[in-house]
Short mmCIF file of C-alpha atoms in Angstrom, two decimals:
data_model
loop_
_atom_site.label_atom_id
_atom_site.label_comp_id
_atom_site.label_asym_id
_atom_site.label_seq_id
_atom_site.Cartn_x
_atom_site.Cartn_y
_atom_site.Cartn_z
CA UNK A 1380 115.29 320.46 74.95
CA UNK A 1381 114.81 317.67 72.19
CA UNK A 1382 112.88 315.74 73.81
CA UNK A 1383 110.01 316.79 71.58
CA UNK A 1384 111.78 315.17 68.30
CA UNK A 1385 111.29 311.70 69.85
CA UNK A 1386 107.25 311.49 67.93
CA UNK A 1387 108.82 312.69 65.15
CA UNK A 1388 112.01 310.19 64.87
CA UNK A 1389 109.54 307.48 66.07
CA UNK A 1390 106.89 307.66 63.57
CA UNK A 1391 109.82 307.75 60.75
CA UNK A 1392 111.17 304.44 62.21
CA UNK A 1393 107.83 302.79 62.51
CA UNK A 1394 107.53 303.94 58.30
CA UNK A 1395 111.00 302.62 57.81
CA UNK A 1396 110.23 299.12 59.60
CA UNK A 1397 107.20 299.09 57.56
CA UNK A 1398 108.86 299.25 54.25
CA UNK A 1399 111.42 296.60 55.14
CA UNK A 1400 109.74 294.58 57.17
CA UNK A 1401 109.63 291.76 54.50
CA UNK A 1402 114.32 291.98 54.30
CA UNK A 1403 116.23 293.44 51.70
CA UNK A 1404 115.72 291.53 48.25
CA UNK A 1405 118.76 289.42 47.70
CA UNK A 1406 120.05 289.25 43.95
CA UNK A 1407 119.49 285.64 43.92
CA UNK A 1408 115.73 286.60 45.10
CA UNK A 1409 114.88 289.09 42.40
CA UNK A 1410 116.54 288.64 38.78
CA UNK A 1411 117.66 291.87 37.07
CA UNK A 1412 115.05 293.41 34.84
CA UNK A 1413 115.39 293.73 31.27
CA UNK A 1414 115.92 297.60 32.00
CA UNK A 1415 119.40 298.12 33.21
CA UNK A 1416 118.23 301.88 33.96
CA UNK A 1417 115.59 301.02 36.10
CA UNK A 1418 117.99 298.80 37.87
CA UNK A 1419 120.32 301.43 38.16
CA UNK A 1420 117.58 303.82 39.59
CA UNK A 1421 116.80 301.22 41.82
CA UNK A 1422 119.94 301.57 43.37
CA UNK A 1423 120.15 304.61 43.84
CA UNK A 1424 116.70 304.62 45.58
CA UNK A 1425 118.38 301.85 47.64
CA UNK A 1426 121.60 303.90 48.57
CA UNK A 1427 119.42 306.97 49.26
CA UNK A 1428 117.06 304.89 51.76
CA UNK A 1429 120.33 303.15 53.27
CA UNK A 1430 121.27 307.08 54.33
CA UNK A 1431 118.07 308.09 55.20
CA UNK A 1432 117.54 305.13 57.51
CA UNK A 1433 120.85 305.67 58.94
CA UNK A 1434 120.71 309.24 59.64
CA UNK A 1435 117.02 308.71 61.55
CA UNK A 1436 118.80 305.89 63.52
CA UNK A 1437 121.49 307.89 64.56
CA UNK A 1438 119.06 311.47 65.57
CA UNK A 1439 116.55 308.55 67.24
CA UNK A 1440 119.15 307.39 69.36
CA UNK A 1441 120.32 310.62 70.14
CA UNK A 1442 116.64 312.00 71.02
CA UNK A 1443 116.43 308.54 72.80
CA UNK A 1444 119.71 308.52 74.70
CA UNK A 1445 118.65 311.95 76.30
CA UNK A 1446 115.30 310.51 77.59
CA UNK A 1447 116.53 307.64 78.97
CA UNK A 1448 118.38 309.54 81.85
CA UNK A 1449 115.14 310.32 82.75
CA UNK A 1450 113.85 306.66 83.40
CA UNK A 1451 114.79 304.69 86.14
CA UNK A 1452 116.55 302.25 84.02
CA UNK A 1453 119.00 304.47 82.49
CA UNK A 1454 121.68 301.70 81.25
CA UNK A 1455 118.52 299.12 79.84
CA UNK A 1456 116.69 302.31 78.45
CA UNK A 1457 120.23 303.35 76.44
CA UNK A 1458 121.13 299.46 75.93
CA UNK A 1459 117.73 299.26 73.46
CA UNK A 1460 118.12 302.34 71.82
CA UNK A 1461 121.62 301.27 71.19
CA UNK A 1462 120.06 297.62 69.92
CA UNK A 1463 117.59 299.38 67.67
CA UNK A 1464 120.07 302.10 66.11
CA UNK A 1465 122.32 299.17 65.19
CA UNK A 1466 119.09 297.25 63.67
CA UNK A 1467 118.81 299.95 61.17
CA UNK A 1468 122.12 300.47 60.38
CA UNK A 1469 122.33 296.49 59.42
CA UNK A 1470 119.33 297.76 56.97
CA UNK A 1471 120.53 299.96 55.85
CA UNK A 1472 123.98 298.45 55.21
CA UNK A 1473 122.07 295.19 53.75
CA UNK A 1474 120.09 298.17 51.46
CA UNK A 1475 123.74 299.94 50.40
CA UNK A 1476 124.89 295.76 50.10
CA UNK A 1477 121.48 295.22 47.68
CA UNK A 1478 122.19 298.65 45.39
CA UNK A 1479 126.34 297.67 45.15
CA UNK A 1480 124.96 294.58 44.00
CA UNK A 1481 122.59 295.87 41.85
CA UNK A 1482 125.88 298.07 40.23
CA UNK A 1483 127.89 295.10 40.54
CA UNK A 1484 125.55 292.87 38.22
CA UNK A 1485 124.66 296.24 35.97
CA UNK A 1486 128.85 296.28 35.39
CA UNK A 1487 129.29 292.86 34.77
CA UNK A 1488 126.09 292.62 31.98
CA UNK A 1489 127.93 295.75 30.26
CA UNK A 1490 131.09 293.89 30.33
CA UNK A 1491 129.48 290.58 29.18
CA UNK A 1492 127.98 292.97 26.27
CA UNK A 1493 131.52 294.08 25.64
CA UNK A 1494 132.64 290.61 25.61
CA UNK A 1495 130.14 289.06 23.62
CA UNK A 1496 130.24 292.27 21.08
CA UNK A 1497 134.00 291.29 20.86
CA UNK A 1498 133.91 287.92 20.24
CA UNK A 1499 130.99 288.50 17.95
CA UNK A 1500 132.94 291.86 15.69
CA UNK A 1501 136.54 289.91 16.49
CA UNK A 1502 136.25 287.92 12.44
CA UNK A 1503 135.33 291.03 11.13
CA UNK A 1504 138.22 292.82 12.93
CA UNK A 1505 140.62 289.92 11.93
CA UNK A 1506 139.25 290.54 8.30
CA UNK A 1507 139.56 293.94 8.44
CA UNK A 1508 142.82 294.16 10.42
CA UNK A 1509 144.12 291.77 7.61
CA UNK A 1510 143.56 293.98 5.08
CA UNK A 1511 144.66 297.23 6.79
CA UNK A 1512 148.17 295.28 7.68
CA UNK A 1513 147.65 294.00 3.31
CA UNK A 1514 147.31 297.70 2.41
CA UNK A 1515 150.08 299.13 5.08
CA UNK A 1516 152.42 295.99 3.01
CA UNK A 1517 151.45 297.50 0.05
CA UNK A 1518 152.48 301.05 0.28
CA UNK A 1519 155.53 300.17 2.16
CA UNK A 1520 156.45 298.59 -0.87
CA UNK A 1521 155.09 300.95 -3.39
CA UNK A 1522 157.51 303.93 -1.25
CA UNK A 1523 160.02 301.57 -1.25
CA UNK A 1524 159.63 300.87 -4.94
CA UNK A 1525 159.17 304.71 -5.54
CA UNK A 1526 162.36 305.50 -3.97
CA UNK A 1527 164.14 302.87 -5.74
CA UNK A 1528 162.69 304.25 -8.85
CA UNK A 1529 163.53 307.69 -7.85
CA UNK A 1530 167.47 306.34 -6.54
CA UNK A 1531 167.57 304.61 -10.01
CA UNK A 1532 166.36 307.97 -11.92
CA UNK A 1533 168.36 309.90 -10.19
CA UNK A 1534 171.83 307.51 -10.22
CA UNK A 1535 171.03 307.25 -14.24
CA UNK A 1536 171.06 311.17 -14.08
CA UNK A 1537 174.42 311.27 -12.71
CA UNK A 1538 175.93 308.52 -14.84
CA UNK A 1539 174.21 310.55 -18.24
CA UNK A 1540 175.16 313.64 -17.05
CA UNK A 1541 178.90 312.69 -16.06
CA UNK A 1542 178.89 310.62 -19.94
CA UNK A 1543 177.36 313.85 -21.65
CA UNK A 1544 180.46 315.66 -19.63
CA UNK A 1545 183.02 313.42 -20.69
CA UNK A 1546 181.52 313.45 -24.23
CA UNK A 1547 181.66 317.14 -24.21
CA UNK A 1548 185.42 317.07 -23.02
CA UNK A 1549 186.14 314.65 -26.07
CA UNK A 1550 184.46 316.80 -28.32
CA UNK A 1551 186.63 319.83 -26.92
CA UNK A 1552 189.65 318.04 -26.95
CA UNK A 1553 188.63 316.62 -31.04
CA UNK A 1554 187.86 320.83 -31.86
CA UNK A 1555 190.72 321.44 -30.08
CA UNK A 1556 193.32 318.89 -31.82
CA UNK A 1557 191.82 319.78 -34.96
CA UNK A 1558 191.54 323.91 -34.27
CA UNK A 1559 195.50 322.71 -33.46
CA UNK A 1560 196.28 320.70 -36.95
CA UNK A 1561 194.20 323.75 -38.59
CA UNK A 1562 196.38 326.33 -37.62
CA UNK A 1563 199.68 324.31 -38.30
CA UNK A 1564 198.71 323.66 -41.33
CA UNK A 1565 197.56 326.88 -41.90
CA UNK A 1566 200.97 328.01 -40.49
CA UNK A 1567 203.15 325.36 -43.05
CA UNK A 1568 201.14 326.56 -46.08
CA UNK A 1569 202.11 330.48 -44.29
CA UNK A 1570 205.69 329.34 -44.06
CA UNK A 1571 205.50 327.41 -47.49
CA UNK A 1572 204.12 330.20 -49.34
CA UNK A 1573 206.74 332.51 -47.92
CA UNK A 1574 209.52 330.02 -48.86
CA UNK A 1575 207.84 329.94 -52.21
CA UNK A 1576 207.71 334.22 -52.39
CA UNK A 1577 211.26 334.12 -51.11
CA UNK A 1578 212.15 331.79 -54.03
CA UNK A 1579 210.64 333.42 -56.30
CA UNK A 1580 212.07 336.63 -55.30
CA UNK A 1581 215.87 334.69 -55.53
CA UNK A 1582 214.70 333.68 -59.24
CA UNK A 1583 213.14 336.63 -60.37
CA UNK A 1584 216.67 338.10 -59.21
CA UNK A 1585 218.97 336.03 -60.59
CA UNK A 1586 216.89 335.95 -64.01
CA UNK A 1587 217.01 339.67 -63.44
CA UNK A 1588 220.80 339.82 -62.78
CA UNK A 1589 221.33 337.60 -65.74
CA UNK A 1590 219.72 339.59 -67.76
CA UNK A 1591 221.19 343.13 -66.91
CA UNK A 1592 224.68 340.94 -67.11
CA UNK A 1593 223.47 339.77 -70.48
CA UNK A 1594 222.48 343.52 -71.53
CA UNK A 1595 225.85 344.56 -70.29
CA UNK A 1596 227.99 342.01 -72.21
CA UNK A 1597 226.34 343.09 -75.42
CA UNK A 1598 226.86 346.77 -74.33
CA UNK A 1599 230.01 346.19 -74.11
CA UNK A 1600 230.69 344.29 -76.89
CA UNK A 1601 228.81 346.78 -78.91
CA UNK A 1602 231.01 349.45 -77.60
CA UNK A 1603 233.69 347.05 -78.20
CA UNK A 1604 232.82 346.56 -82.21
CA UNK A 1605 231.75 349.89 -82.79
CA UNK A 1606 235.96 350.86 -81.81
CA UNK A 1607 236.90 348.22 -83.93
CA UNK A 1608 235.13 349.81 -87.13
CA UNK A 1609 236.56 353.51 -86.69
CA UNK A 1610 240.12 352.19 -86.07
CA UNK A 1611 239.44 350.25 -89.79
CA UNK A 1612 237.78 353.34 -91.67
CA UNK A 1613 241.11 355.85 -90.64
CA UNK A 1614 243.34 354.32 -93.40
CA UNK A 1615 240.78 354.18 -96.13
CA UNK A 1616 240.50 357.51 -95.76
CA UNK A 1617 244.26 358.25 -96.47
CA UNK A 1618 244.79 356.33 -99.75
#
């Protein structure tokens, strides 16, 4: 029933042996152009011939495995079909070979480019990793500087604020002991003047006492002369 595929997968071999009759180009053969994307293209041409030729070899031998049962010389008829499918798979292996080559080179140019960029940017790198690590020095020592400045500020705070507290207890304790000497004195001169009222009092008694004692001496002894004179004027009276 496929017998009539056989022109068909025959005239696409003859194409395909036309193409590469002259080999696969060997990298050593044909130097990489200056296009790595044409390269790459090429490759991928490359690959898609290598599985074009291979899937023609394997539907030609199939087309030409069934006609050879109907040759006399079934086994020779097969044994060439056999020899030419495996012809074209070696191209087309030597084709996929050429394009991984092709890839090969295409990843080792970007990796020289990497490389040589490197080596090329590596002094300015050094430079500028110098003075990244210089400035990373530098504010690790300014945040180290600013928290010793704050740690300082803030152990100065403590030490002013526990001197303004003892300062303030002194004062208290100076308002206090005087507030203290105020009030005894205030309480002496209290207990003084009272002393001095209660003295005063005793004086202004005693002068007081004197006084009515005086008052009632010469009471009496006005009483006592004014008895004296009657008793004298009764015999005057008689003569």
């Amino acid at each position: 029933m496929r017998l009539h595929r056989l022109p068909l997968a025959a005239s696409l071999c003859s194409l395909l042996f036309v193409t590469l009759a002259a080999g696969p180009v060997g990298a050593e053969d044909a130097p990489l152009p200056s296009d790595p994307a044409t390269e790459l293209a090429r490759a991928e041409k490359l690959k898609s011939e290598a599985a074009g030729l291979r899937g023609a070899a394997e539907e030609r031998f199939r087309d030409e495995e069934i006609a050879c049962y109907q040759r006399f010389l079934v086994n020779r008829c097969i044994e060439q079909a056999r020899a030419r499918r495996v012809a074209d798979v070696r191209k087309a292996r030597e084709m996929d070979n050429e394009a991984g080559r092709i890839e090969l080179a295409e990843k080792n140019r970007r990796f020289n480019e990497r490389q040589a960029e490197e080596a090329r940017e590596a002094p300015t790198k050094a430079v500028e990793r110098a003075e990244q690590e210089a400035r990373n020095r530098a504010e690790s020592e300014a945040r180290l500087r600013q928290f010793s400045e704050k740690d300082a500020a803030r152990v100065k705070r403590e030490q002013d604020g526990q001197s303004q507290a003892l300062q303030a207890a002194a004062d208290r304790n100076r308002k206090d002991a005087a507030d203290a000497r105020r009030r005894a004195a205030e309480a002496r001169a209290a207990t003084d003047r009272a002393d001095k009222a209660a003295s005063d009092r005793a004086d202004y008694e005693a002068r007081a006492r004197k006084a009515a004692e005086k008052k009632a001496e010469k009471a009496r002894k006005a009483a006592s002369g004014s008895k004296s004179s009657g008793a004298d004027a009764t015999p005057l009276l008689g003569k």
